[in-house]
PDB file of C-alpha atoms and ligand atoms in Angstrom:
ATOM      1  CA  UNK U 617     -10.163   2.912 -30.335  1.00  0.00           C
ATOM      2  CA  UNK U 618     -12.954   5.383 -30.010  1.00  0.00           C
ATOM      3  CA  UNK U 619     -14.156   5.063 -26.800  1.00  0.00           C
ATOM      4  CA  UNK U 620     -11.059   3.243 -24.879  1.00  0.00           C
ATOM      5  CA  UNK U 621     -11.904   1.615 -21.508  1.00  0.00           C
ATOM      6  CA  UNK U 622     -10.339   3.976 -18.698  1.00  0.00           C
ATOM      7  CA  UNK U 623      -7.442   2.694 -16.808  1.00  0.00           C
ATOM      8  CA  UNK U 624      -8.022   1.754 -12.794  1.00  0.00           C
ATOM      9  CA  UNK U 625      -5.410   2.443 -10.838  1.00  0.00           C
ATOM     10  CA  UNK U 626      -5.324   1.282  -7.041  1.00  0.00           C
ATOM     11  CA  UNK U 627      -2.595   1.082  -4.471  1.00  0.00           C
ATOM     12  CA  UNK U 628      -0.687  -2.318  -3.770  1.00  0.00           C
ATOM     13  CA  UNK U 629      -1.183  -3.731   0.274  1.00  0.00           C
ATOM     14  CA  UNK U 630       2.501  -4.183   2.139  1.00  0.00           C
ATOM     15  CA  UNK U 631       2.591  -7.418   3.715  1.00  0.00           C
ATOM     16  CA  UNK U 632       4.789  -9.522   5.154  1.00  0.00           C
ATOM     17  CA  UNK U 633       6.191 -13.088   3.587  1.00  0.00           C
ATOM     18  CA  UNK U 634       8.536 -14.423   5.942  1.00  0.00           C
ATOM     19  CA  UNK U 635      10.163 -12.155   6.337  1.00  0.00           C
ATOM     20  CA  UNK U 636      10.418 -10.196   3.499  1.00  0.00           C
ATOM     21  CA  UNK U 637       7.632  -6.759   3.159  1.00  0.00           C
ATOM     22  CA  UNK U 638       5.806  -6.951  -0.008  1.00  0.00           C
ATOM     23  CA  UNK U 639       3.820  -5.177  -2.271  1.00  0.00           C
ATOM     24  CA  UNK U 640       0.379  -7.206  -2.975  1.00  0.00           C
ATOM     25  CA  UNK U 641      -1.059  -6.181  -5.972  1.00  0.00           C
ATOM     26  CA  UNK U 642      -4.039  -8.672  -6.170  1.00  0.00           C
ATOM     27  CA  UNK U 643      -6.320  -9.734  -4.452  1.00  0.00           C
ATOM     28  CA  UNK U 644      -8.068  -6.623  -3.590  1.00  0.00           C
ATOM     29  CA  UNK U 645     -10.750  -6.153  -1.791  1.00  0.00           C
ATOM     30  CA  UNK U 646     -12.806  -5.057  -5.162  1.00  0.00           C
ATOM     31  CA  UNK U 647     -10.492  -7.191  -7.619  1.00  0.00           C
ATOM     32  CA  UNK U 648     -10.217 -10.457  -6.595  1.00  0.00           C
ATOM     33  CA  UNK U 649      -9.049 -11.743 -10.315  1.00  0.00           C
ATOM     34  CA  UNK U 650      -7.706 -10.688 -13.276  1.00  0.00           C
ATOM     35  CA  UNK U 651      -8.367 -13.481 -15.690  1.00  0.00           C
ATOM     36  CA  UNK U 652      -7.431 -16.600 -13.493  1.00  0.00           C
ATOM     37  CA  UNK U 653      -4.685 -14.441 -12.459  1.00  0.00           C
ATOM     38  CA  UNK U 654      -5.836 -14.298  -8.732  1.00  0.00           C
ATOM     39  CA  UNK U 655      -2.653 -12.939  -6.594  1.00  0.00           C
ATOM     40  CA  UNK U 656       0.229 -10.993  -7.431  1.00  0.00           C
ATOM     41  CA  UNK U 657       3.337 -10.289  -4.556  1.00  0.00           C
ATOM     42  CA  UNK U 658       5.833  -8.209  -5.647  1.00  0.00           C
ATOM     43  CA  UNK U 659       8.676  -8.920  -3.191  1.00  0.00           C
ATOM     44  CA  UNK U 660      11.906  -6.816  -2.665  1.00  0.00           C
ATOM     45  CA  UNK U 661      14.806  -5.732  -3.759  1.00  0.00           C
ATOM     46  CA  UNK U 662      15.999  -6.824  -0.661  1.00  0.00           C
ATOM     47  CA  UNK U 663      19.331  -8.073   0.381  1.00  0.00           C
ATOM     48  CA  UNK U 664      19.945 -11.528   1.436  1.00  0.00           C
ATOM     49  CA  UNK U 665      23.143 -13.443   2.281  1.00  0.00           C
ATOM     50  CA  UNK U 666      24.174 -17.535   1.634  1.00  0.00           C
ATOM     51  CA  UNK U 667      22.347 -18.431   4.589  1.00  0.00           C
ATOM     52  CA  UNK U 668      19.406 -15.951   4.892  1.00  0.00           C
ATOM     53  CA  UNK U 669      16.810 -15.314   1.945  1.00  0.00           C
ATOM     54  CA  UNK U 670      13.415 -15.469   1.392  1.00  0.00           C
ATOM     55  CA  UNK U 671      13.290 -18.604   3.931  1.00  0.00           C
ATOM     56  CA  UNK U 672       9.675 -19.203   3.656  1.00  0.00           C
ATOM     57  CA  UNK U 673       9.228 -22.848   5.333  1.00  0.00           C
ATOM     58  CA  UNK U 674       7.125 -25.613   3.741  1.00  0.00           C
ATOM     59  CA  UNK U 675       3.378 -24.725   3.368  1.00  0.00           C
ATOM     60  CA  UNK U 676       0.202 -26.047   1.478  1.00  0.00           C
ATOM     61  CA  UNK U 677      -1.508 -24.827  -1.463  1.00  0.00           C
ATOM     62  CA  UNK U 678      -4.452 -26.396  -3.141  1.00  0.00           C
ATOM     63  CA  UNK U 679      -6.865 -24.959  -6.329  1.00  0.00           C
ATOM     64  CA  UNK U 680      -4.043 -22.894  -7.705  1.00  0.00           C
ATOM     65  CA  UNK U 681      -0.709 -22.447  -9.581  1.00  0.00           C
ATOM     66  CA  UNK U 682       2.142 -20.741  -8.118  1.00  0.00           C
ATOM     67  CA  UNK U 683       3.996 -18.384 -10.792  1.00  0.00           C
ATOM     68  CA  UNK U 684       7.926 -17.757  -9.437  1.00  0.00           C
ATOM     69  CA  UNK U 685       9.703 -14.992 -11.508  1.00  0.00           C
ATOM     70  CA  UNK U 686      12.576 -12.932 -10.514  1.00  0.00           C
ATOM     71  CA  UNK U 687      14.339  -9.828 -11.528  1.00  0.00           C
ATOM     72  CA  UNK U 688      17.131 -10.002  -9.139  1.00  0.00           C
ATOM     73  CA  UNK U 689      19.102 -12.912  -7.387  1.00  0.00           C
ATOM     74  CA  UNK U 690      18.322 -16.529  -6.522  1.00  0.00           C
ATOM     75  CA  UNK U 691      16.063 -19.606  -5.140  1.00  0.00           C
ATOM     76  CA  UNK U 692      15.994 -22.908  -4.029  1.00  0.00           C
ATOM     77  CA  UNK U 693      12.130 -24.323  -4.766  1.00  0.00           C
ATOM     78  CA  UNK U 694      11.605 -27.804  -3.031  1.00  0.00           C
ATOM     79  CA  UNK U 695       7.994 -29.546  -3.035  1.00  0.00           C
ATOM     80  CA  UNK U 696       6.605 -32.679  -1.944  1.00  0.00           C
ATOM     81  CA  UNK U 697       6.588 -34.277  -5.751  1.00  0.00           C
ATOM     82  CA  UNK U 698      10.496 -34.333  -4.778  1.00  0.00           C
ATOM     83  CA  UNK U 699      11.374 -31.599  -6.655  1.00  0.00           C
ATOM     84  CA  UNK U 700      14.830 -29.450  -5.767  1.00  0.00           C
ATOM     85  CA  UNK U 701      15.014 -26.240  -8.550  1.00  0.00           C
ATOM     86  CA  UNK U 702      17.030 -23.541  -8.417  1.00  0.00           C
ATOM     87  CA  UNK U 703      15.695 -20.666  -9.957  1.00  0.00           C
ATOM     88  CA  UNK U 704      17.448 -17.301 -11.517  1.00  0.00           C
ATOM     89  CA  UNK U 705      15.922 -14.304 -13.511  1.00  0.00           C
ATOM     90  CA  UNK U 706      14.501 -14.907 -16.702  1.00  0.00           C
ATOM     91  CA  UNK U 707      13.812 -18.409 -15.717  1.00  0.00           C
ATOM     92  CA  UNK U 708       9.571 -19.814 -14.491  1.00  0.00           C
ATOM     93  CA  UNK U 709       8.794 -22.166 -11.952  1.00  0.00           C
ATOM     94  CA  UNK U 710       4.993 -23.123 -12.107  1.00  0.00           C
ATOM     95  CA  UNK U 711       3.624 -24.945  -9.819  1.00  0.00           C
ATOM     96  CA  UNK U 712       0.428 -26.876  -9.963  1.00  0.00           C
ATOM     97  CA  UNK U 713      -1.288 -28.258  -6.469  1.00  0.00           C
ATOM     98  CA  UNK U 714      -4.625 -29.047  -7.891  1.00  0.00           C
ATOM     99  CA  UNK U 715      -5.737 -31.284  -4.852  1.00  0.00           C
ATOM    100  CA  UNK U 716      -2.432 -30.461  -2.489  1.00  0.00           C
ATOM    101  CA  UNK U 717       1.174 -29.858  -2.795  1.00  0.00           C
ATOM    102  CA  UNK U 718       3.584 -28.325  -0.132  1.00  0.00           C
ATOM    103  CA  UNK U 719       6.446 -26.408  -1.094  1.00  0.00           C
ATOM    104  CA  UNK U 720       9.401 -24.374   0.457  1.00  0.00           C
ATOM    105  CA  UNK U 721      11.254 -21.137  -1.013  1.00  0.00           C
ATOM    106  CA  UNK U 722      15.053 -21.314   0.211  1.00  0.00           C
ATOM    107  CA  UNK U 723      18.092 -18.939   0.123  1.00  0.00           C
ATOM    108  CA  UNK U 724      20.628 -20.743  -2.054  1.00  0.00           C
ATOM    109  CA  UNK U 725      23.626 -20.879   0.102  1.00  0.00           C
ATOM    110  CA  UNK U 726      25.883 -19.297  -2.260  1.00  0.00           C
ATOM    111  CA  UNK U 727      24.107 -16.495  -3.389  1.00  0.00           C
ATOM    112  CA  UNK U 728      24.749 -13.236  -1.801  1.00  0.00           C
ATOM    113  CA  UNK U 729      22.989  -9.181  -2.972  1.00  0.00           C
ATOM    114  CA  UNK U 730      19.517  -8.342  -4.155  1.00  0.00           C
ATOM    115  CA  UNK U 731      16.690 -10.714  -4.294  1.00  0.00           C
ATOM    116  CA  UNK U 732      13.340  -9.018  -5.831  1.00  0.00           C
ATOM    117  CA  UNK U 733      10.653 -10.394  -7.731  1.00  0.00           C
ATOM    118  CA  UNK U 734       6.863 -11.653  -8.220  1.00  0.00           C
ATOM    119  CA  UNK U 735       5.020 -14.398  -7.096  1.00  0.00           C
ATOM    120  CA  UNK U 736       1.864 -14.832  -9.072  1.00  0.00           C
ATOM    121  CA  UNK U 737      -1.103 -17.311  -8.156  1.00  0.00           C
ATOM    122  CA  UNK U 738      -3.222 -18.555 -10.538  1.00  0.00           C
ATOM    123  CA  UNK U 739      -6.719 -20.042  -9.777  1.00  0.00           C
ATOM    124  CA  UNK U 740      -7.523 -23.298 -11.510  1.00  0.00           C
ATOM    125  CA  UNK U 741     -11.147 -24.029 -12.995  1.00  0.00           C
ATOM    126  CA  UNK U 742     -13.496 -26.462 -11.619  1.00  0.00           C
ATOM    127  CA  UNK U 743     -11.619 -29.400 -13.950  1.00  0.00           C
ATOM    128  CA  UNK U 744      -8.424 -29.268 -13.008  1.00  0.00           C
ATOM    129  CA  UNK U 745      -8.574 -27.818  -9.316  1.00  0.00           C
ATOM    130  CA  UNK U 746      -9.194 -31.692  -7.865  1.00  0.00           C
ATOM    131  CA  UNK U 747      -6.167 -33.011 -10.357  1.00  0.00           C
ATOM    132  CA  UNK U 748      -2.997 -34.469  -9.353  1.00  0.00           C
ATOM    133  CA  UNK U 749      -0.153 -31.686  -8.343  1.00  0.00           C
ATOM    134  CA  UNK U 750       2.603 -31.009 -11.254  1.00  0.00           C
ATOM    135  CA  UNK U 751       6.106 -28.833 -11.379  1.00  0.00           C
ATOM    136  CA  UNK U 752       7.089 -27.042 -14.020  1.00  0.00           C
ATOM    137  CA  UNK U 753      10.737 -25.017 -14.870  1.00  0.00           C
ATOM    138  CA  UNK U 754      11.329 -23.480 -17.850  1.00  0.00           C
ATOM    139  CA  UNK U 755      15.070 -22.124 -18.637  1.00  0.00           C
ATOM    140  CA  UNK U 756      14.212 -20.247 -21.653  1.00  0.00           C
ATOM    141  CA  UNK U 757      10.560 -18.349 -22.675  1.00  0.00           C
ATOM    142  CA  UNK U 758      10.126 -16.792 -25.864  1.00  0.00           C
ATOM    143  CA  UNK U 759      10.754 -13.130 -26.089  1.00  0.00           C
ATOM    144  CA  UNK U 760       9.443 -10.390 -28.581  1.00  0.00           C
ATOM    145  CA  UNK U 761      11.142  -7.668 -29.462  1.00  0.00           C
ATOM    146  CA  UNK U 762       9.142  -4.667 -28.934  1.00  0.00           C
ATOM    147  CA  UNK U 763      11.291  -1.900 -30.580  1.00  0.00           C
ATOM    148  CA  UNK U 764      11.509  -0.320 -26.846  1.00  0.00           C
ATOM    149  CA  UNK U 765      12.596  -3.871 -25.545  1.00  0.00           C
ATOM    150  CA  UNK U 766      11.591  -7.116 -24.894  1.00  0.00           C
ATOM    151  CA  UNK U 767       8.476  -8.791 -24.056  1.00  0.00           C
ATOM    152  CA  UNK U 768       9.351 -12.007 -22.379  1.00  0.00           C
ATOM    153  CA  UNK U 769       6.124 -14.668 -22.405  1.00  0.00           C
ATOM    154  CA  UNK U 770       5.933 -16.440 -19.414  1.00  0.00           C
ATOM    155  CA  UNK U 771       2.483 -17.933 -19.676  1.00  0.00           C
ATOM    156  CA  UNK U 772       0.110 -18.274 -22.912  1.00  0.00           C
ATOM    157  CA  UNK U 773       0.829 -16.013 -26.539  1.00  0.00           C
ATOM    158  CA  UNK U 774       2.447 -12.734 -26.867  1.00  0.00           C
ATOM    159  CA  UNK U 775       2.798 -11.136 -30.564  1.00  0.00           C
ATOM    160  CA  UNK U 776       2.546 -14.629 -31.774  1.00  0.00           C
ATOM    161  CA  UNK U 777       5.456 -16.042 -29.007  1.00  0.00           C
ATOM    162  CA  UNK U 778       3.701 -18.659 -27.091  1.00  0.00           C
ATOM    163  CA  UNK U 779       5.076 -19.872 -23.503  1.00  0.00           C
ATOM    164  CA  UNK U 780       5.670 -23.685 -23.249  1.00  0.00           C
ATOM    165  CA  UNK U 781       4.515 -23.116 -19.521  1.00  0.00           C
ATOM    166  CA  UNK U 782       0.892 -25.332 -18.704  1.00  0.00           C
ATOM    167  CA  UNK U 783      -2.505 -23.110 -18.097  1.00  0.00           C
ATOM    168  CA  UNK U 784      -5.410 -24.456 -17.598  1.00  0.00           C
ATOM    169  CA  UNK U 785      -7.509 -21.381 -18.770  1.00  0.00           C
ATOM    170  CA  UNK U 786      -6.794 -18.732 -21.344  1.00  0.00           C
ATOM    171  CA  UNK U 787      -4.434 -16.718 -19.823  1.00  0.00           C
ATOM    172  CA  UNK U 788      -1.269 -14.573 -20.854  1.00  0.00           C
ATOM    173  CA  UNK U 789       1.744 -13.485 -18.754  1.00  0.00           C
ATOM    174  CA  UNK U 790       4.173 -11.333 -19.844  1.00  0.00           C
ATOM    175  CA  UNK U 791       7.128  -9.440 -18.603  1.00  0.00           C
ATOM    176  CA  UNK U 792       7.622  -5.997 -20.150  1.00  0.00           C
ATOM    177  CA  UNK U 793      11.842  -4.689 -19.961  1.00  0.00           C
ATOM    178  CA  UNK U 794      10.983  -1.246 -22.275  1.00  0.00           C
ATOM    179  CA  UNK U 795      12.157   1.837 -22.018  1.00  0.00           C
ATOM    180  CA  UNK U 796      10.218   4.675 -23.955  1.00  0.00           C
ATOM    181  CA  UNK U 797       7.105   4.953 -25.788  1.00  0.00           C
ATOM    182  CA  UNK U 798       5.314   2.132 -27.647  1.00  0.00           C
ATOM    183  CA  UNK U 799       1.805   0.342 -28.358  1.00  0.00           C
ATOM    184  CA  UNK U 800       1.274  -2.851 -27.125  1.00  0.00           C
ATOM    185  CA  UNK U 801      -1.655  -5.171 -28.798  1.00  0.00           C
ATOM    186  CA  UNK U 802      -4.198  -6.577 -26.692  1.00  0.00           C
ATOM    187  CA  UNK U 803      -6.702  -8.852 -26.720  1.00  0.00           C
ATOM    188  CA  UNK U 804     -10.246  -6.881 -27.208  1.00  0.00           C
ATOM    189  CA  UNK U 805     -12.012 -10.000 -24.956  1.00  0.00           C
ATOM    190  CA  UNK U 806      -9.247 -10.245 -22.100  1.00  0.00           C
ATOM    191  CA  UNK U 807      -9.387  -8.004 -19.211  1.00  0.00           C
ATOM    192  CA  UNK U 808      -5.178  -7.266 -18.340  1.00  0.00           C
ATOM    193  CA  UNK U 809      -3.696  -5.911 -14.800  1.00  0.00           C
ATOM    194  CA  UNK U 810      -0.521  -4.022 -15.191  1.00  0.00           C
ATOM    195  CA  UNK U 811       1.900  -4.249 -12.161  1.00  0.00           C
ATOM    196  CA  UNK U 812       4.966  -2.132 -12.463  1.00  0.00           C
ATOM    197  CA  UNK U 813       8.225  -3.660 -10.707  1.00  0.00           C
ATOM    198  CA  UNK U 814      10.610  -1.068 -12.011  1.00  0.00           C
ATOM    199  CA  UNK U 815      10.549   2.721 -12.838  1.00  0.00           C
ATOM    200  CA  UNK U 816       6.839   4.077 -14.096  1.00  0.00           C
ATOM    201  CA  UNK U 817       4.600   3.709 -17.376  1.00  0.00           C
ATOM    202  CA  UNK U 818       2.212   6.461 -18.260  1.00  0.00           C
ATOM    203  CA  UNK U 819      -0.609   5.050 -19.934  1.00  0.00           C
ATOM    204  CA  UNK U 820      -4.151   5.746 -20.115  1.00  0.00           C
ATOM    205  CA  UNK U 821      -4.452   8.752 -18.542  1.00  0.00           C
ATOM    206  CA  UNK U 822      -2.475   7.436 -15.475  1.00  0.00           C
ATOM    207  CA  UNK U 823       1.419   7.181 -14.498  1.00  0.00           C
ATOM    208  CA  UNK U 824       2.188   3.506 -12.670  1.00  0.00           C
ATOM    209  CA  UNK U 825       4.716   3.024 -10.260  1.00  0.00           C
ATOM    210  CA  UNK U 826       5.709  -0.014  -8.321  1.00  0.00           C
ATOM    211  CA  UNK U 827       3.168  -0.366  -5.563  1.00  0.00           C
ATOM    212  CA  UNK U 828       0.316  -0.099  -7.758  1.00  0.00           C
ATOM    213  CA  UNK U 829      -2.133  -2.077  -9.968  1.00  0.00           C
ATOM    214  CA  UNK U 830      -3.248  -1.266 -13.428  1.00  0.00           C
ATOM    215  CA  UNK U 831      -6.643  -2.587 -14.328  1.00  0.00           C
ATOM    216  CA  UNK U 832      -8.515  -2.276 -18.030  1.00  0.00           C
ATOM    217  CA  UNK U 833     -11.936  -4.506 -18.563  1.00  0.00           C
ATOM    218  CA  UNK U 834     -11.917  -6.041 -21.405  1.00  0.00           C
ATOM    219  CA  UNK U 835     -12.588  -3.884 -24.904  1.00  0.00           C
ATOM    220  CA  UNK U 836      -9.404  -2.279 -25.376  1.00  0.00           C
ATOM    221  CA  UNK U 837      -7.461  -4.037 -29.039  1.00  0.00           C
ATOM    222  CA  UNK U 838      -3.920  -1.842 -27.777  1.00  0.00           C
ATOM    223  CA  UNK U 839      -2.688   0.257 -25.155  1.00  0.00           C
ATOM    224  CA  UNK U 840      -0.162   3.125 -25.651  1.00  0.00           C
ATOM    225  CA  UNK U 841       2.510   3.589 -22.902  1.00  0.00           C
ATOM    226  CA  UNK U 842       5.435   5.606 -22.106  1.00  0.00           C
ATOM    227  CA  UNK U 843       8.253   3.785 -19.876  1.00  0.00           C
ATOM    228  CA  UNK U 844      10.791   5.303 -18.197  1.00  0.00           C
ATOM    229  CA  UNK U 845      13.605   4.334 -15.625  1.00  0.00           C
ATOM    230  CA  UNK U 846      14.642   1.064 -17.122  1.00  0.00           C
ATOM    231  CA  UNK U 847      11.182  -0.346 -16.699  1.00  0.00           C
ATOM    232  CA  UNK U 848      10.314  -3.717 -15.922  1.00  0.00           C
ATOM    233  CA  UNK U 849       6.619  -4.568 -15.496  1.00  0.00           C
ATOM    234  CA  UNK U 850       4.215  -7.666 -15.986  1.00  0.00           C
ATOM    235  CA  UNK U 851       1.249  -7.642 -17.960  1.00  0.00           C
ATOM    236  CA  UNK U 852      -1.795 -10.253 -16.958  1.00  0.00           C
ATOM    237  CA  UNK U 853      -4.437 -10.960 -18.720  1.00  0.00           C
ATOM    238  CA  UNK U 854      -7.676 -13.245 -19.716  1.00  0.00           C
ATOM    239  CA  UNK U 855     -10.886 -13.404 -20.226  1.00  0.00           C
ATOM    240  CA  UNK U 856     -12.607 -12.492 -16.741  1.00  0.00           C
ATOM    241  CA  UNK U 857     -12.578 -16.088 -14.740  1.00  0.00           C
ATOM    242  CA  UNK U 858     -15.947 -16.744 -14.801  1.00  0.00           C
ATOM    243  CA  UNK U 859     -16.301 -19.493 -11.678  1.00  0.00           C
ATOM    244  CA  UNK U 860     -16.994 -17.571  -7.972  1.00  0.00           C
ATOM    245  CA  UNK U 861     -13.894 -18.738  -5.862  1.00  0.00           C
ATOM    246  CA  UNK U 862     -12.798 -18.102  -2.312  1.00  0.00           C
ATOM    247  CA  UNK U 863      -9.107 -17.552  -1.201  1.00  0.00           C
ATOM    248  CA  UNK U 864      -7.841 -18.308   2.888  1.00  0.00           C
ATOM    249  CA  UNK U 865      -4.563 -18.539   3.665  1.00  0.00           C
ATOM    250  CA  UNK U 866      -2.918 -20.304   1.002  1.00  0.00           C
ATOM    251  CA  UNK U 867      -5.827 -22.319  -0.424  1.00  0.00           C
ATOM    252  CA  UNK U 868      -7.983 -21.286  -3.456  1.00  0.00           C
ATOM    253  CA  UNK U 869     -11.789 -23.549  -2.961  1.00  0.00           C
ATOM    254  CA  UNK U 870     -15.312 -22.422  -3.659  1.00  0.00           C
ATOM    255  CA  UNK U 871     -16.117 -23.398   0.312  1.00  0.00           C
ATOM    256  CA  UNK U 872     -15.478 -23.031   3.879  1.00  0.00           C
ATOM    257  CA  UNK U 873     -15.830 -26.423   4.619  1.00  0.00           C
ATOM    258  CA  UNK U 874     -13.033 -27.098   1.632  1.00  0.00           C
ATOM    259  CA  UNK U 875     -10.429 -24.253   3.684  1.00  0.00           C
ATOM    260  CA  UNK U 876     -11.580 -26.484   6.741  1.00  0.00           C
ATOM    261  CA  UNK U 877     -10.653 -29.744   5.155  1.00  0.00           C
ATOM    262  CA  UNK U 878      -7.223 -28.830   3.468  1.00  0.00           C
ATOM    263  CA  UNK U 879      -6.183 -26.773   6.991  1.00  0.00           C
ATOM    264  CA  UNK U 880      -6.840 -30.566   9.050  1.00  0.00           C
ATOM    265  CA  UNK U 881      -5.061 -32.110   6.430  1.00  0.00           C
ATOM    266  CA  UNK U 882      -1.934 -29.881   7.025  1.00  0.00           C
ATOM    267  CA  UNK U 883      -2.231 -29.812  10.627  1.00  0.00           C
ATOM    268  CA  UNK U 884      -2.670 -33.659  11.309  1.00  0.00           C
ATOM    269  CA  UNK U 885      -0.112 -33.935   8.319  1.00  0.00           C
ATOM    270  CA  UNK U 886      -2.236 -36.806   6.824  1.00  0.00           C
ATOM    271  CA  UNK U 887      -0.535 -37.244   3.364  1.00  0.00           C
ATOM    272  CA  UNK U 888      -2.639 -35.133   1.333  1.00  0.00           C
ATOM    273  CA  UNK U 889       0.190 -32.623   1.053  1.00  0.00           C
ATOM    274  CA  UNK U 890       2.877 -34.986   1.200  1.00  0.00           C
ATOM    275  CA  UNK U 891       6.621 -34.286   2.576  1.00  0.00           C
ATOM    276  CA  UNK U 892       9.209 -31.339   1.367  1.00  0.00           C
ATOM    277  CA  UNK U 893      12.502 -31.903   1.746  1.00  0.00           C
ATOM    278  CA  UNK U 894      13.459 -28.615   4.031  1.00  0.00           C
ATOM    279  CA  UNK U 895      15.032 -27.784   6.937  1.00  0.00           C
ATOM    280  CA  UNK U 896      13.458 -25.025   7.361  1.00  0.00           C
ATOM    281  CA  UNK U 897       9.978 -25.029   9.897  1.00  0.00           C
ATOM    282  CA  UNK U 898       6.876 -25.868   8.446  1.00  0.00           C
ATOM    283  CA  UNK U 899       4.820 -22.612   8.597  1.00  0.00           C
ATOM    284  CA  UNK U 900       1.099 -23.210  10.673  1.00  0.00           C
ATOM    285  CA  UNK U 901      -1.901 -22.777   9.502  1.00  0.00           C
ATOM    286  CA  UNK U 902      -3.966 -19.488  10.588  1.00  0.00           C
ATOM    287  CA  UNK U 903      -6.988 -19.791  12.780  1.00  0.00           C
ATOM    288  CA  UNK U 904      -9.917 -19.670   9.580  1.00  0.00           C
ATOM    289  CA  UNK U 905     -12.017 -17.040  10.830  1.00  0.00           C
ATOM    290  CA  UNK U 906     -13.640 -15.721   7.706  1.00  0.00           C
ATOM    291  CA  UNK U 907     -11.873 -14.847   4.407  1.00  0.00           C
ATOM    292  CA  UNK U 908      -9.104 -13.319   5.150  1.00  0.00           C
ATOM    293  CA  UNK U 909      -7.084 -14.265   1.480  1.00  0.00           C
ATOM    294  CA  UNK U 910      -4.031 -11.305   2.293  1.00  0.00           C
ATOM    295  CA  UNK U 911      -3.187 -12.884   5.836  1.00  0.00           C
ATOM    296  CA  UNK U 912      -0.227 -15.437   6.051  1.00  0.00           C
ATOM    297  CA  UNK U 913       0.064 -16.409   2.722  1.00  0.00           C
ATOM    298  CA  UNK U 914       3.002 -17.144   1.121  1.00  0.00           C
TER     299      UNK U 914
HETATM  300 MN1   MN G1029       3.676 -20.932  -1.577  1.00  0.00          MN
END
């Protein structure tokens, strides 16, 4: 294009999920979305044992989808819709909480070396947000071969591979395993975030690495890149969401007095979220002093 869109780069946030340090991509405090895309934790490598792994204990999300894909190793998903899912690389758990849903992220008990990978949020619009919660795992996503690699399509169309996985706005997700140089197509009216997991991508002017964000507005039809070191990144995208929302702990609501509800909810356990199945403790709720969207959530 003539006049391409420049490419943002800003440093990712370490923080700490259970306890497991990782690299929070989004929200920033000048980039709260991408699309609907709304958070982005890239988590490891970090080695776990059959009785020690991510471990994060049940917990309450509402507003939002929860996007589980990993490079490296194993998890056991349980929610209060009853579900039990194992999950491996190359495989998507979506979740859906939409007025409540409690989940809990367990080591395996058999699975023992390197766990990393992403955990993506996405916020849902006004007319799904109070719907009923849903689970989602899909084995197998469509991949497109890119000449350099594949392009796996976890969520919405890719070079004419659609996902099977639900979204409730336009919205694409894909994974990017490339090595060397290649022009991906884009779509002119979505803005994208680029979030390197592993080795670097020069592109635009700029050279990722993992602890960054990529960010392009919308206006761009392709985007040349050069990978190298047996890159894996993810590519989000959409159009930019355009309804004002507000993130605490691990709620997405356009209020206080919504964060305020779903926390007494949680706390006096009154069957909004429902029951998980874990033995693991349920995590408590943060004191809600302000927006604080980066502390505690998981
Ligand atoms: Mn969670």
């Amino acid at each position: 294009m003539a006049n391409p869109v420049a490419l943002e780069i800003t440093e990712s946030h370490e923080a700490l999920v259970g306890e497991v340090t990782v690299r929070r991509a989004l929200p920033r405090h000048d980039r709260r979305t991408i699309g609907a895309w709304c958070f982005a934790d890239h988590m490891g490598p970090v080695a776990v044992t059959e009785e020690r792994g991510l471990d994060i204990g049940p917990h309450p999300h509402t507003g939002l989808q929860t996007v589980t894909w990993l490079l490296e190793g194993e998890e056991l998903h349980r929610d209060s819709l009853g579900t039990e899912q194992l999950i491996q690389p190359g495989q998507l758990n979506l979740m859906t909480a939409g007025n409540g849903v409690a989940h809990a992220e367990e080591a395996t008990g058999r699975y023992q070396g390197s766990l990393q990978g992403i955990q993506l949020w996405i916020a849902q619009p006004e007319a799904t947000r109070h719907g009923p919660a849903a689970f989602e795992h899909h084995r197998e996503l469509p991949q497109v071969d890119l000449g350099i690699g594949e392009a796996t399509v976890l969520v919405g169309s890719y070079a004419g591979a659609t996902s099977p996985a639900r979204h409730d706005t336009e919205l694409v997700g894909v994974d990017l395993s490339v090595q060397g140089s290649t022009t991906l197509e884009l779509e002119p009216s979505f803005e994208y975030g680029l979030v390197v997991l592993v080795g670097a991508v020069e592109l635009g002017g700029g050279r990722l690495t993992p602890g960054h964000l990529g960010y392009l507005a919308p206006g761009r039809a392709e985007l040349g890149l050069l990978a190298d070191g047996g890159t894996r990144a993810l590519l989000l995208g959409g159009p930019p969401f355009d309804e004002k929302i507000m993130m605490w702990w691990n709620f997405v609501a356009r209020s206080r007095l919504e964060f305020e509800e779903a926390a007494r909810s949680w706390e006096t356990d009154d069957g909004r979220f429902g029951q998980v199945g874990s033995t693991l403790a349920r995590l408590a709720s943060p004191p809600l002093q302000g927006e604080h969207p980066q502390r505690g959530a998981s």
